[in-house]
Amino acid sequence: MTSPLARAAVFALGAVAGYAADARFADPRRGHPVALFGSAATRLERRLWRDDRAAGAGYTALCVGTVAAGALALDRTVGRRPLGRAALAAAATWTVLGGTSLTREARTIGRSLAEGDLPAARERLPHLCGRDPSALDGQQIARAVVESVAENTADAVVNALAWGALAGTPGLLAFRAVNTLDAMVGHRSPRYARFGWASARLDDVAGWPGARLTALLTVAAAPHPRTAWRVWRRDGSAHPSPNAGQAESAFAGAVGVRLGGTLRYGERVEHRPVLGDELRPVTVDDIERACALSRRVGALALGTTVAGHVLLRALLGKRGRA
């Protein structure tokens, strides 16, 4: 039987290959496994929806449990074959990562703003976040982009990799299922206030470690680490989300800009605390700075994942022989 350390090394190799595939190819435009999962979850929701938390909890457990069980079964099936295990880890990593697509979308909006094409920037913003762009000016759109880059660096890159470090391929895929369900039914609305409660709370729990790791890696990757550290430690918990504020506050300090404030999601308006109140407002040029920072954080997260997974499996292997 292959040793735990050897299995971990094979997974690490696959994770590096999957990260490289995301960097080179980004997300496929058609047939993305996450989109297929979303379609299946939507069909299941139509059958199971009830306006109560118990129904939502059952829906969440069924969706996430099916993905986790399937990934675990597949991992065990190919586990004795190093090439198959590496290929599975690479495919799973590519599937769950969204860092390249994230920065491409952000840069597309940034180019529109730089060219003075505000209608194009407004039209593209919903591809990146759920805010209503109709009344936003160029500076407000730039702020929305930087905040979305920060939050999605945690969700679409670091958190997925962190769960890969903890639980290998099943961890990668299960986290993406949790995060996708949160985006689908976890938001506040009359339809999902109760039904989506379990998905939202599970995403908060699953996102807790990666959000803090994102902040730490952002400090490490920041041009001015002291500012990033200060703003993160002071303002990270002021955000209404237990996780989003960690990444956003660290990015605010790292880029040197002020984030937060009033946001509009359709008919719903939120007045959030300001992160980095003493810093300057966001400009269009800060979109590129945030994207470059996101890529550095992603690379650090990959290294942390590889090292953490190998170390964890080595320690568990020693305990198993003791």
PDB file of C-alpha atoms in Angstrom:
ATOM      1  CA  MET A   1       0.000   0.000   0.000  1.00  0.00           C
ATOM      2  CA  THR A   2       1.256   3.497  -0.811  1.00  0.00           C
ATOM      3  CA  SER A   3       2.474   5.421   2.225  1.00  0.00           C
ATOM      4  CA  PRO A   4       0.527   8.496   3.412  1.00  0.00           C
ATOM      5  CA  LEU A   5       3.514  10.725   2.638  1.00  0.00           C
ATOM      6  CA  ALA A   6       3.777   9.390  -0.918  1.00  0.00           C
ATOM      7  CA  ARG A   7       0.030   9.876  -1.434  1.00  0.00           C
ATOM      8  CA  ALA A   8       0.343  13.428  -0.137  1.00  0.00           C
ATOM      9  CA  ALA A   9       3.215  14.144  -2.517  1.00  0.00           C
ATOM     10  CA  VAL A  10       1.155  12.878  -5.453  1.00  0.00           C
ATOM     11  CA  PHE A  11      -1.786  15.091  -4.418  1.00  0.00           C
ATOM     12  CA  ALA A  12       0.571  18.057  -4.098  1.00  0.00           C
ATOM     13  CA  LEU A  13       1.871  17.463  -7.618  1.00  0.00           C
ATOM     14  CA  GLY A  14      -1.687  17.357  -8.927  1.00  0.00           C
ATOM     15  CA  ALA A  15      -2.614  20.544  -7.063  1.00  0.00           C
ATOM     16  CA  VAL A  16       0.322  22.385  -8.645  1.00  0.00           C
ATOM     17  CA  ALA A  17      -0.712  21.121 -12.082  1.00  0.00           C
ATOM     18  CA  GLY A  18      -4.317  22.205 -11.493  1.00  0.00           C
ATOM     19  CA  TYR A  19      -3.208  25.655 -10.355  1.00  0.00           C
ATOM     20  CA  ALA A  20      -1.069  25.979 -13.499  1.00  0.00           C
ATOM     21  CA  ALA A  21      -4.068  24.937 -15.635  1.00  0.00           C
ATOM     22  CA  ASP A  22      -6.211  27.652 -14.048  1.00  0.00           C
ATOM     23  CA  ALA A  23      -3.457  30.217 -14.628  1.00  0.00           C
ATOM     24  CA  ARG A  24      -3.131  29.203 -18.272  1.00  0.00           C
ATOM     25  CA  PHE A  25      -6.706  28.410 -19.313  1.00  0.00           C
ATOM     26  CA  ALA A  26      -8.956  29.977 -16.622  1.00  0.00           C
ATOM     27  CA  ASP A  27     -12.483  28.554 -16.351  1.00  0.00           C
ATOM     28  CA  PRO A  28     -13.926  26.743 -19.377  1.00  0.00           C
ATOM     29  CA  ARG A  29     -16.691  28.788 -20.990  1.00  0.00           C
ATOM     30  CA  ARG A  30     -18.963  25.779 -21.438  1.00  0.00           C
ATOM     31  CA  GLY A  31     -19.536  22.633 -19.457  1.00  0.00           C
ATOM     32  CA  HIS A  32     -17.841  23.838 -16.270  1.00  0.00           C
ATOM     33  CA  PRO A  33     -18.394  21.234 -13.515  1.00  0.00           C
ATOM     34  CA  VAL A  34     -19.400  23.960 -11.050  1.00  0.00           C
ATOM     35  CA  ALA A  35     -22.054  25.186 -13.489  1.00  0.00           C
ATOM     36  CA  LEU A  36     -23.289  21.626 -13.927  1.00  0.00           C
ATOM     37  CA  PHE A  37     -23.496  21.253 -10.147  1.00  0.00           C
ATOM     38  CA  GLY A  38     -25.405  24.523  -9.976  1.00  0.00           C
ATOM     39  CA  SER A  39     -27.896  23.323 -12.577  1.00  0.00           C
ATOM     40  CA  ALA A  40     -28.464  20.069 -10.693  1.00  0.00           C
ATOM     41  CA  ALA A  41     -28.852  21.948  -7.402  1.00  0.00           C
ATOM     42  CA  THR A  42     -31.386  24.287  -9.001  1.00  0.00           C
ATOM     43  CA  ARG A  43     -33.492  21.369 -10.216  1.00  0.00           C
ATOM     44  CA  LEU A  44     -33.336  19.782  -6.772  1.00  0.00           C
ATOM     45  CA  GLU A  45     -34.328  23.061  -5.134  1.00  0.00           C
ATOM     46  CA  ARG A  46     -37.516  23.177  -7.192  1.00  0.00           C
ATOM     47  CA  ARG A  47     -38.494  19.822  -5.713  1.00  0.00           C
ATOM     48  CA  LEU A  48     -37.431  20.403  -2.107  1.00  0.00           C
ATOM     49  CA  TRP A  49     -38.073  24.099  -1.482  1.00  0.00           C
ATOM     50  CA  ARG A  50     -40.122  24.892   1.581  1.00  0.00           C
ATOM     51  CA  ASP A  51     -40.165  28.093   3.558  1.00  0.00           C
ATOM     52  CA  ASP A  52     -38.426  26.592   6.588  1.00  0.00           C
ATOM     53  CA  ARG A  53     -34.918  25.902   7.837  1.00  0.00           C
ATOM     54  CA  ALA A  54     -35.304  22.140   8.126  1.00  0.00           C
ATOM     55  CA  ALA A  55     -36.035  21.793   4.408  1.00  0.00           C
ATOM     56  CA  GLY A  56     -33.060  24.010   3.598  1.00  0.00           C
ATOM     57  CA  ALA A  57     -30.791  22.013   5.883  1.00  0.00           C
ATOM     58  CA  GLY A  58     -31.824  18.785   4.185  1.00  0.00           C
ATOM     59  CA  TYR A  59     -31.234  20.325   0.773  1.00  0.00           C
ATOM     60  CA  THR A  60     -27.780  21.548   1.792  1.00  0.00           C
ATOM     61  CA  ALA A  61     -26.813  18.208   3.310  1.00  0.00           C
ATOM     62  CA  LEU A  62     -27.958  16.318   0.223  1.00  0.00           C
ATOM     63  CA  CYS A  63     -26.100  18.568  -2.228  1.00  0.00           C
ATOM     64  CA  VAL A  64     -22.835  18.799  -0.296  1.00  0.00           C
ATOM     65  CA  GLY A  65     -22.974  15.212   0.936  1.00  0.00           C
ATOM     66  CA  THR A  66     -23.404  13.859  -2.581  1.00  0.00           C
ATOM     67  CA  VAL A  67     -20.378  15.794  -3.837  1.00  0.00           C
ATOM     68  CA  ALA A  68     -18.223  14.844  -0.846  1.00  0.00           C
ATOM     69  CA  ALA A  69     -19.195  11.160  -0.987  1.00  0.00           C
ATOM     70  CA  GLY A  70     -18.655  11.001  -4.732  1.00  0.00           C
ATOM     71  CA  ALA A  71     -15.263  12.676  -4.466  1.00  0.00           C
ATOM     72  CA  LEU A  72     -14.225  10.350  -1.633  1.00  0.00           C
ATOM     73  CA  ALA A  73     -15.279   7.265  -3.585  1.00  0.00           C
ATOM     74  CA  LEU A  74     -13.446   8.454  -6.683  1.00  0.00           C
ATOM     75  CA  ASP A  75     -10.355   9.319  -4.640  1.00  0.00           C
ATOM     76  CA  ARG A  76     -10.304   5.837  -3.131  1.00  0.00           C
ATOM     77  CA  THR A  77     -10.824   4.219  -6.522  1.00  0.00           C
ATOM     78  CA  VAL A  78      -7.778   5.878  -8.074  1.00  0.00           C
ATOM     79  CA  GLY A  79      -5.802   6.198  -4.839  1.00  0.00           C
ATOM     80  CA  ARG A  80      -3.532   3.226  -5.483  1.00  0.00           C
ATOM     81  CA  ARG A  81      -2.456   4.572  -8.860  1.00  0.00           C
ATOM     82  CA  PRO A  82      -0.202   7.605  -8.508  1.00  0.00           C
ATOM     83  CA  LEU A  83      -0.879   8.896 -12.013  1.00  0.00           C
ATOM     84  CA  GLY A  84      -4.626   8.612 -11.555  1.00  0.00           C
ATOM     85  CA  ARG A  85      -4.487  10.248  -8.131  1.00  0.00           C
ATOM     86  CA  ALA A  86      -2.399  13.140  -9.474  1.00  0.00           C
ATOM     87  CA  ALA A  87      -4.735  13.573 -12.458  1.00  0.00           C
ATOM     88  CA  LEU A  88      -7.786  13.612 -10.170  1.00  0.00           C
ATOM     89  CA  ALA A  89      -6.177  16.212  -7.883  1.00  0.00           C
ATOM     90  CA  ALA A  90      -5.232  18.343 -10.892  1.00  0.00           C
ATOM     91  CA  ALA A  91      -8.732  18.180 -12.356  1.00  0.00           C
ATOM     92  CA  ALA A  92     -10.340  18.971  -8.997  1.00  0.00           C
ATOM     93  CA  THR A  93      -7.988  21.891  -8.358  1.00  0.00           C
ATOM     94  CA  TRP A  94      -8.647  23.358 -11.794  1.00  0.00           C
ATOM     95  CA  THR A  95     -12.372  22.898 -11.237  1.00  0.00           C
ATOM     96  CA  VAL A  96     -12.540  24.713  -7.912  1.00  0.00           C
ATOM     97  CA  LEU A  97     -10.142  27.581  -8.590  1.00  0.00           C
ATOM     98  CA  GLY A  98     -11.397  30.821 -10.099  1.00  0.00           C
ATOM     99  CA  GLY A  99      -8.475  33.167  -9.604  1.00  0.00           C
ATOM    100  CA  THR A 100      -7.631  33.739 -13.257  1.00  0.00           C
ATOM    101  CA  SER A 101     -11.232  34.332 -14.315  1.00  0.00           C
ATOM    102  CA  LEU A 102     -11.612  36.680 -11.332  1.00  0.00           C
ATOM    103  CA  THR A 103      -8.706  38.910 -12.308  1.00  0.00           C
ATOM    104  CA  ARG A 104      -9.638  38.815 -15.996  1.00  0.00           C
ATOM    105  CA  GLU A 105     -13.128  40.092 -15.227  1.00  0.00           C
ATOM    106  CA  ALA A 106     -11.738  42.772 -12.925  1.00  0.00           C
ATOM    107  CA  ARG A 107      -9.237  43.926 -15.520  1.00  0.00           C
ATOM    108  CA  THR A 108     -11.909  44.033 -18.221  1.00  0.00           C
ATOM    109  CA  ILE A 109     -13.952  46.414 -16.075  1.00  0.00           C
ATOM    110  CA  GLY A 110     -10.814  48.385 -15.256  1.00  0.00           C
ATOM    111  CA  ARG A 111     -10.049  48.889 -18.964  1.00  0.00           C
ATOM    112  CA  SER A 112     -13.588  50.136 -19.595  1.00  0.00           C
ATOM    113  CA  LEU A 113     -13.269  52.635 -16.762  1.00  0.00           C
ATOM    114  CA  ALA A 114      -9.836  53.774 -17.957  1.00  0.00           C
ATOM    115  CA  GLU A 115     -11.292  54.381 -21.425  1.00  0.00           C
ATOM    116  CA  GLY A 116     -14.178  56.357 -19.969  1.00  0.00           C
ATOM    117  CA  ASP A 117     -16.757  53.779 -21.046  1.00  0.00           C
ATOM    118  CA  LEU A 118     -18.939  53.817 -17.932  1.00  0.00           C
ATOM    119  CA  PRO A 119     -21.900  51.979 -19.558  1.00  0.00           C
ATOM    120  CA  ALA A 120     -19.625  49.056 -20.498  1.00  0.00           C
ATOM    121  CA  ALA A 121     -18.220  48.926 -16.965  1.00  0.00           C
ATOM    122  CA  ARG A 122     -21.728  48.939 -15.512  1.00  0.00           C
ATOM    123  CA  GLU A 123     -22.810  46.190 -17.891  1.00  0.00           C
ATOM    124  CA  ARG A 124     -19.864  44.000 -16.914  1.00  0.00           C
ATOM    125  CA  LEU A 125     -19.956  44.489 -13.140  1.00  0.00           C
ATOM    126  CA  PRO A 126     -22.702  41.849 -12.498  1.00  0.00           C
ATOM    127  CA  HIS A 127     -20.288  39.240 -13.889  1.00  0.00           C
ATOM    128  CA  LEU A 128     -18.115  39.961 -10.851  1.00  0.00           C
ATOM    129  CA  CYS A 129     -20.522  40.754  -8.002  1.00  0.00           C
ATOM    130  CA  GLY A 130     -24.193  41.079  -7.164  1.00  0.00           C
ATOM    131  CA  ARG A 131     -24.416  44.842  -6.770  1.00  0.00           C
ATOM    132  CA  ASP A 132     -26.792  47.044  -8.742  1.00  0.00           C
ATOM    133  CA  PRO A 133     -24.493  49.039 -11.066  1.00  0.00           C
ATOM    134  CA  SER A 134     -27.130  51.333 -12.569  1.00  0.00           C
ATOM    135  CA  ALA A 135     -26.457  54.297 -10.260  1.00  0.00           C
ATOM    136  CA  LEU A 136     -22.730  53.726  -9.631  1.00  0.00           C
ATOM    137  CA  ASP A 137     -20.147  56.186 -10.907  1.00  0.00           C
ATOM    138  CA  GLY A 138     -16.648  55.214 -11.994  1.00  0.00           C
ATOM    139  CA  GLN A 139     -15.098  55.498  -8.544  1.00  0.00           C
ATOM    140  CA  GLN A 140     -17.850  53.437  -6.947  1.00  0.00           C
ATOM    141  CA  ILE A 141     -17.467  50.737  -9.592  1.00  0.00           C
ATOM    142  CA  ALA A 142     -13.705  50.673  -9.017  1.00  0.00           C
ATOM    143  CA  ARG A 143     -14.317  50.229  -5.289  1.00  0.00           C
ATOM    144  CA  ALA A 144     -16.791  47.422  -5.942  1.00  0.00           C
ATOM    145  CA  VAL A 145     -14.223  45.677  -8.147  1.00  0.00           C
ATOM    146  CA  VAL A 146     -11.430  45.905  -5.572  1.00  0.00           C
ATOM    147  CA  GLU A 147     -13.745  44.623  -2.823  1.00  0.00           C
ATOM    148  CA  SER A 148     -14.892  41.750  -5.025  1.00  0.00           C
ATOM    149  CA  VAL A 149     -11.313  40.825  -5.916  1.00  0.00           C
ATOM    150  CA  ALA A 150     -10.461  40.718  -2.213  1.00  0.00           C
ATOM    151  CA  GLU A 151     -13.485  38.653  -1.172  1.00  0.00           C
ATOM    152  CA  ASN A 152     -13.235  36.247  -4.095  1.00  0.00           C
ATOM    153  CA  THR A 153      -9.505  35.750  -3.630  1.00  0.00           C
ATOM    154  CA  ALA A 154     -10.526  34.172  -0.336  1.00  0.00           C
ATOM    155  CA  ASP A 155     -13.501  32.208  -1.700  1.00  0.00           C
ATOM    156  CA  ALA A 156     -12.315  31.222  -5.169  1.00  0.00           C
ATOM    157  CA  VAL A 157      -8.649  30.585  -4.388  1.00  0.00           C
ATOM    158  CA  VAL A 158      -7.394  30.435  -0.807  1.00  0.00           C
ATOM    159  CA  ASN A 159     -10.325  28.711   0.880  1.00  0.00           C
ATOM    160  CA  ALA A 160     -10.527  25.998  -1.758  1.00  0.00           C
ATOM    161  CA  LEU A 161      -6.804  25.343  -1.495  1.00  0.00           C
ATOM    162  CA  ALA A 162      -6.954  25.371   2.301  1.00  0.00           C
ATOM    163  CA  TRP A 163      -9.587  22.631   2.269  1.00  0.00           C
ATOM    164  CA  GLY A 164      -7.429  20.731  -0.185  1.00  0.00           C
ATOM    165  CA  ALA A 165      -4.612  20.891   2.347  1.00  0.00           C
ATOM    166  CA  LEU A 166      -6.912  19.567   5.062  1.00  0.00           C
ATOM    167  CA  ALA A 167      -8.837  16.901   3.169  1.00  0.00           C
ATOM    168  CA  GLY A 168      -7.304  16.443  -0.279  1.00  0.00           C
ATOM    169  CA  THR A 169      -9.488  16.162  -3.359  1.00  0.00           C
ATOM    170  CA  PRO A 170     -12.757  15.607  -1.408  1.00  0.00           C
ATOM    171  CA  GLY A 171     -11.993  18.773   0.564  1.00  0.00           C
ATOM    172  CA  LEU A 172     -11.496  20.796  -2.608  1.00  0.00           C
ATOM    173  CA  LEU A 173     -14.766  19.700  -4.179  1.00  0.00           C
ATOM    174  CA  ALA A 174     -16.875  19.781  -1.009  1.00  0.00           C
ATOM    175  CA  PHE A 175     -15.832  23.364  -0.278  1.00  0.00           C
ATOM    176  CA  ARG A 176     -16.720  24.455  -3.797  1.00  0.00           C
ATOM    177  CA  ALA A 177     -20.146  22.843  -3.386  1.00  0.00           C
ATOM    178  CA  VAL A 178     -20.682  24.698  -0.092  1.00  0.00           C
ATOM    179  CA  ASN A 179     -19.581  28.021  -1.542  1.00  0.00           C
ATOM    180  CA  THR A 180     -21.696  27.578  -4.673  1.00  0.00           C
ATOM    181  CA  LEU A 181     -24.817  26.809  -2.633  1.00  0.00           C
ATOM    182  CA  ASP A 182     -24.229  29.924  -0.548  1.00  0.00           C
ATOM    183  CA  ALA A 183     -24.136  32.015  -3.724  1.00  0.00           C
ATOM    184  CA  MET A 184     -27.335  30.367  -4.942  1.00  0.00           C
ATOM    185  CA  VAL A 185     -29.559  30.281  -1.851  1.00  0.00           C
ATOM    186  CA  GLY A 186     -27.548  31.746   1.024  1.00  0.00           C
ATOM    187  CA  HIS A 187     -28.319  35.407   0.377  1.00  0.00           C
ATOM    188  CA  ARG A 188     -31.009  37.382   2.156  1.00  0.00           C
ATOM    189  CA  SER A 189     -34.284  37.440   0.264  1.00  0.00           C
ATOM    190  CA  PRO A 190     -37.910  36.551   1.039  1.00  0.00           C
ATOM    191  CA  ARG A 191     -37.517  33.198  -0.725  1.00  0.00           C
ATOM    192  CA  TYR A 192     -34.249  32.146   0.935  1.00  0.00           C
ATOM    193  CA  ALA A 193     -34.393  33.763   4.376  1.00  0.00           C
ATOM    194  CA  ARG A 194     -35.210  30.377   5.943  1.00  0.00           C
ATOM    195  CA  PHE A 195     -34.487  27.855   3.191  1.00  0.00           C
ATOM    196  CA  GLY A 196     -30.987  29.254   2.594  1.00  0.00           C
ATOM    197  CA  TRP A 197     -30.068  29.637   6.258  1.00  0.00           C
ATOM    198  CA  ALA A 198     -28.192  26.318   6.502  1.00  0.00           C
ATOM    199  CA  SER A 199     -26.212  26.970   3.313  1.00  0.00           C
ATOM    200  CA  ALA A 200     -25.210  30.427   4.525  1.00  0.00           C
ATOM    201  CA  ARG A 201     -24.152  29.222   7.977  1.00  0.00           C
ATOM    202  CA  LEU A 202     -22.228  26.246   6.559  1.00  0.00           C
ATOM    203  CA  ASP A 203     -20.384  28.594   4.215  1.00  0.00           C
ATOM    204  CA  ASP A 204     -19.487  30.820   7.177  1.00  0.00           C
ATOM    205  CA  VAL A 205     -18.012  27.835   9.012  1.00  0.00           C
ATOM    206  CA  ALA A 206     -16.217  26.426   5.964  1.00  0.00           C
ATOM    207  CA  GLY A 207     -14.857  29.850   5.043  1.00  0.00           C
ATOM    208  CA  TRP A 208     -13.506  30.699   8.494  1.00  0.00           C
ATOM    209  CA  PRO A 209      -9.971  29.229   8.191  1.00  0.00           C
ATOM    210  CA  GLY A 210      -9.364  30.359   4.618  1.00  0.00           C
ATOM    211  CA  ALA A 211     -10.509  33.919   5.288  1.00  0.00           C
ATOM    212  CA  ARG A 212      -7.921  34.327   8.055  1.00  0.00           C
ATOM    213  CA  LEU A 213      -5.274  32.631   5.941  1.00  0.00           C
ATOM    214  CA  THR A 214      -6.107  35.032   3.100  1.00  0.00           C
ATOM    215  CA  ALA A 215      -5.555  37.989   5.404  1.00  0.00           C
ATOM    216  CA  LEU A 216      -2.229  36.616   6.637  1.00  0.00           C
ATOM    217  CA  LEU A 217      -1.010  35.901   3.118  1.00  0.00           C
ATOM    218  CA  THR A 218      -2.166  39.348   1.993  1.00  0.00           C
ATOM    219  CA  VAL A 219      -0.045  40.912   4.711  1.00  0.00           C
ATOM    220  CA  ALA A 220       2.901  38.795   3.573  1.00  0.00           C
ATOM    221  CA  ALA A 221       2.380  39.817  -0.067  1.00  0.00           C
ATOM    222  CA  ALA A 222       1.668  43.497   0.608  1.00  0.00           C
ATOM    223  CA  PRO A 223       4.024  46.285  -0.486  1.00  0.00           C
ATOM    224  CA  HIS A 224       3.526  47.790   2.981  1.00  0.00           C
ATOM    225  CA  PRO A 225       2.892  44.874   5.373  1.00  0.00           C
ATOM    226  CA  ARG A 226       2.561  47.029   8.481  1.00  0.00           C
ATOM    227  CA  THR A 227      -0.343  48.982   7.037  1.00  0.00           C
ATOM    228  CA  ALA A 228      -2.057  45.802   5.854  1.00  0.00           C
ATOM    229  CA  TRP A 229      -1.604  44.231   9.296  1.00  0.00           C
ATOM    230  CA  ARG A 230      -2.873  47.314  11.138  1.00  0.00           C
ATOM    231  CA  VAL A 231      -6.016  47.741   9.049  1.00  0.00           C
ATOM    232  CA  TRP A 232      -6.780  44.026   9.115  1.00  0.00           C
ATOM    233  CA  ARG A 233      -6.430  43.677  12.885  1.00  0.00           C
ATOM    234  CA  ARG A 234      -8.413  46.845  13.560  1.00  0.00           C
ATOM    235  CA  ASP A 235     -11.200  46.610  10.953  1.00  0.00           C
ATOM    236  CA  GLY A 236     -11.431  42.938   9.973  1.00  0.00           C
ATOM    237  CA  SER A 237     -14.214  42.163  12.446  1.00  0.00           C
ATOM    238  CA  ALA A 238     -16.217  45.326  11.691  1.00  0.00           C
ATOM    239  CA  HIS A 239     -17.663  43.807   8.514  1.00  0.00           C
ATOM    240  CA  PRO A 240     -21.125  42.161   8.887  1.00  0.00           C
ATOM    241  CA  SER A 241     -19.753  38.963   7.355  1.00  0.00           C
ATOM    242  CA  PRO A 242     -17.526  36.940   9.712  1.00  0.00           C
ATOM    243  CA  ASN A 243     -15.204  36.149   6.796  1.00  0.00           C
ATOM    244  CA  ALA A 244     -15.436  38.745   4.015  1.00  0.00           C
ATOM    245  CA  GLY A 245     -14.144  41.533   6.241  1.00  0.00           C
ATOM    246  CA  GLN A 246     -10.912  39.642   6.909  1.00  0.00           C
ATOM    247  CA  ALA A 247      -9.830  39.653   3.268  1.00  0.00           C
ATOM    248  CA  GLU A 248     -11.280  43.069   2.428  1.00  0.00           C
ATOM    249  CA  SER A 249      -9.641  44.863   5.341  1.00  0.00           C
ATOM    250  CA  ALA A 250      -6.266  43.254   4.611  1.00  0.00           C
ATOM    251  CA  PHE A 251      -6.570  44.202   0.937  1.00  0.00           C
ATOM    252  CA  ALA A 252      -7.536  47.757   1.927  1.00  0.00           C
ATOM    253  CA  GLY A 253      -4.337  48.137   3.924  1.00  0.00           C
ATOM    254  CA  ALA A 254      -2.206  46.316   1.350  1.00  0.00           C
ATOM    255  CA  VAL A 255      -3.411  48.415  -1.595  1.00  0.00           C
ATOM    256  CA  GLY A 256      -3.595  51.559   0.552  1.00  0.00           C
ATOM    257  CA  VAL A 257      -7.262  52.387  -0.095  1.00  0.00           C
ATOM    258  CA  ARG A 258     -10.501  52.903   1.774  1.00  0.00           C
ATOM    259  CA  LEU A 259     -13.164  50.215   1.277  1.00  0.00           C
ATOM    260  CA  GLY A 260     -16.657  49.610   2.616  1.00  0.00           C
ATOM    261  CA  GLY A 261     -19.491  52.071   3.060  1.00  0.00           C
ATOM    262  CA  THR A 262     -22.921  52.076   1.403  1.00  0.00           C
ATOM    263  CA  LEU A 263     -23.723  49.244  -1.025  1.00  0.00           C
ATOM    264  CA  ARG A 264     -26.826  48.550  -3.117  1.00  0.00           C
ATOM    265  CA  TYR A 265     -28.006  45.054  -4.049  1.00  0.00           C
ATOM    266  CA  GLY A 266     -31.093  45.612  -6.192  1.00  0.00           C
ATOM    267  CA  GLU A 267     -33.691  47.087  -3.852  1.00  0.00           C
ATOM    268  CA  ARG A 268     -31.657  46.280  -0.730  1.00  0.00           C
ATOM    269  CA  VAL A 269     -29.216  48.899   0.612  1.00  0.00           C
ATOM    270  CA  GLU A 270     -26.487  48.084   3.137  1.00  0.00           C
ATOM    271  CA  HIS A 271     -24.486  50.607   5.126  1.00  0.00           C
ATOM    272  CA  ARG A 272     -21.284  48.811   6.014  1.00  0.00           C
ATOM    273  CA  PRO A 273     -18.440  50.058   8.196  1.00  0.00           C
ATOM    274  CA  VAL A 274     -15.543  51.702   6.384  1.00  0.00           C
ATOM    275  CA  LEU A 275     -12.332  49.644   6.220  1.00  0.00           C
ATOM    276  CA  GLY A 276      -9.155  51.708   6.282  1.00  0.00           C
ATOM    277  CA  ASP A 277     -10.926  54.989   7.034  1.00  0.00           C
ATOM    278  CA  GLU A 278      -7.658  56.955   7.074  1.00  0.00           C
ATOM    279  CA  LEU A 279      -6.605  55.766   3.615  1.00  0.00           C
ATOM    280  CA  ARG A 280      -7.378  57.348   0.224  1.00  0.00           C
ATOM    281  CA  PRO A 281     -10.412  56.515  -1.956  1.00  0.00           C
ATOM    282  CA  VAL A 282     -10.110  53.808  -4.613  1.00  0.00           C
ATOM    283  CA  THR A 283      -9.071  54.846  -8.125  1.00  0.00           C
ATOM    284  CA  VAL A 284      -9.190  52.925 -11.402  1.00  0.00           C
ATOM    285  CA  ASP A 285      -5.475  52.167 -11.158  1.00  0.00           C
ATOM    286  CA  ASP A 286      -6.097  50.307  -7.904  1.00  0.00           C
ATOM    287  CA  ILE A 287      -7.941  47.576  -9.792  1.00  0.00           C
ATOM    288  CA  GLU A 288      -4.670  46.415 -11.348  1.00  0.00           C
ATOM    289  CA  ARG A 289      -2.917  46.679  -7.975  1.00  0.00           C
ATOM    290  CA  ALA A 290      -5.604  44.501  -6.385  1.00  0.00           C
ATOM    291  CA  CYS A 291      -5.370  41.948  -9.222  1.00  0.00           C
ATOM    292  CA  ALA A 292      -1.596  41.714  -8.916  1.00  0.00           C
ATOM    293  CA  LEU A 293      -1.945  41.306  -5.161  1.00  0.00           C
ATOM    294  CA  SER A 294      -4.557  38.574  -5.665  1.00  0.00           C
ATOM    295  CA  ARG A 295      -2.194  36.618  -7.899  1.00  0.00           C
ATOM    296  CA  ARG A 296       0.625  36.870  -5.332  1.00  0.00           C
ATOM    297  CA  VAL A 297      -1.711  35.721  -2.566  1.00  0.00           C
ATOM    298  CA  GLY A 298      -2.848  32.801  -4.718  1.00  0.00           C
ATOM    299  CA  ALA A 299       0.712  31.678  -5.331  1.00  0.00           C
ATOM    300  CA  LEU A 300       1.458  31.845  -1.611  1.00  0.00           C
ATOM    301  CA  ALA A 301      -1.726  29.895  -0.901  1.00  0.00           C
ATOM    302  CA  LEU A 302      -0.633  27.158  -3.295  1.00  0.00           C
ATOM    303  CA  GLY A 303       2.716  26.853  -1.536  1.00  0.00           C
ATOM    304  CA  THR A 304       0.997  26.782   1.836  1.00  0.00           C
ATOM    305  CA  THR A 305      -1.439  24.124   0.630  1.00  0.00           C
ATOM    306  CA  VAL A 306       1.267  21.857  -0.754  1.00  0.00           C
ATOM    307  CA  ALA A 307       3.459  22.165   2.328  1.00  0.00           C
ATOM    308  CA  GLY A 308       0.528  21.888   4.734  1.00  0.00           C
ATOM    309  CA  HIS A 309      -0.943  18.813   3.092  1.00  0.00           C
ATOM    310  CA  VAL A 310       2.377  16.956   2.986  1.00  0.00           C
ATOM    311  CA  LEU A 311       3.181  17.902   6.589  1.00  0.00           C
ATOM    312  CA  LEU A 312      -0.271  16.917   7.854  1.00  0.00           C
ATOM    313  CA  ARG A 313      -0.160  13.533   6.146  1.00  0.00           C
ATOM    314  CA  ALA A 314       3.366  12.912   7.429  1.00  0.00           C
ATOM    315  CA  LEU A 315       2.245  13.635  10.998  1.00  0.00           C
ATOM    316  CA  LEU A 316      -0.830  11.438  10.648  1.00  0.00           C
ATOM    317  CA  GLY A 317       1.337   8.661   9.218  1.00  0.00           C
ATOM    318  CA  LYS A 318       3.668   8.831  12.218  1.00  0.00           C
ATOM    319  CA  ARG A 319       0.723   8.706  14.632  1.00  0.00           C
ATOM    320  CA  GLY A 320      -0.695   5.715  12.776  1.00  0.00           C
ATOM    321  CA  ARG A 321       2.584   3.808  13.203  1.00  0.00           C
ATOM    322  CA  ALA A 322       2.936   4.744  16.860  1.00  0.00           C
TER     323      ALA A 322
END
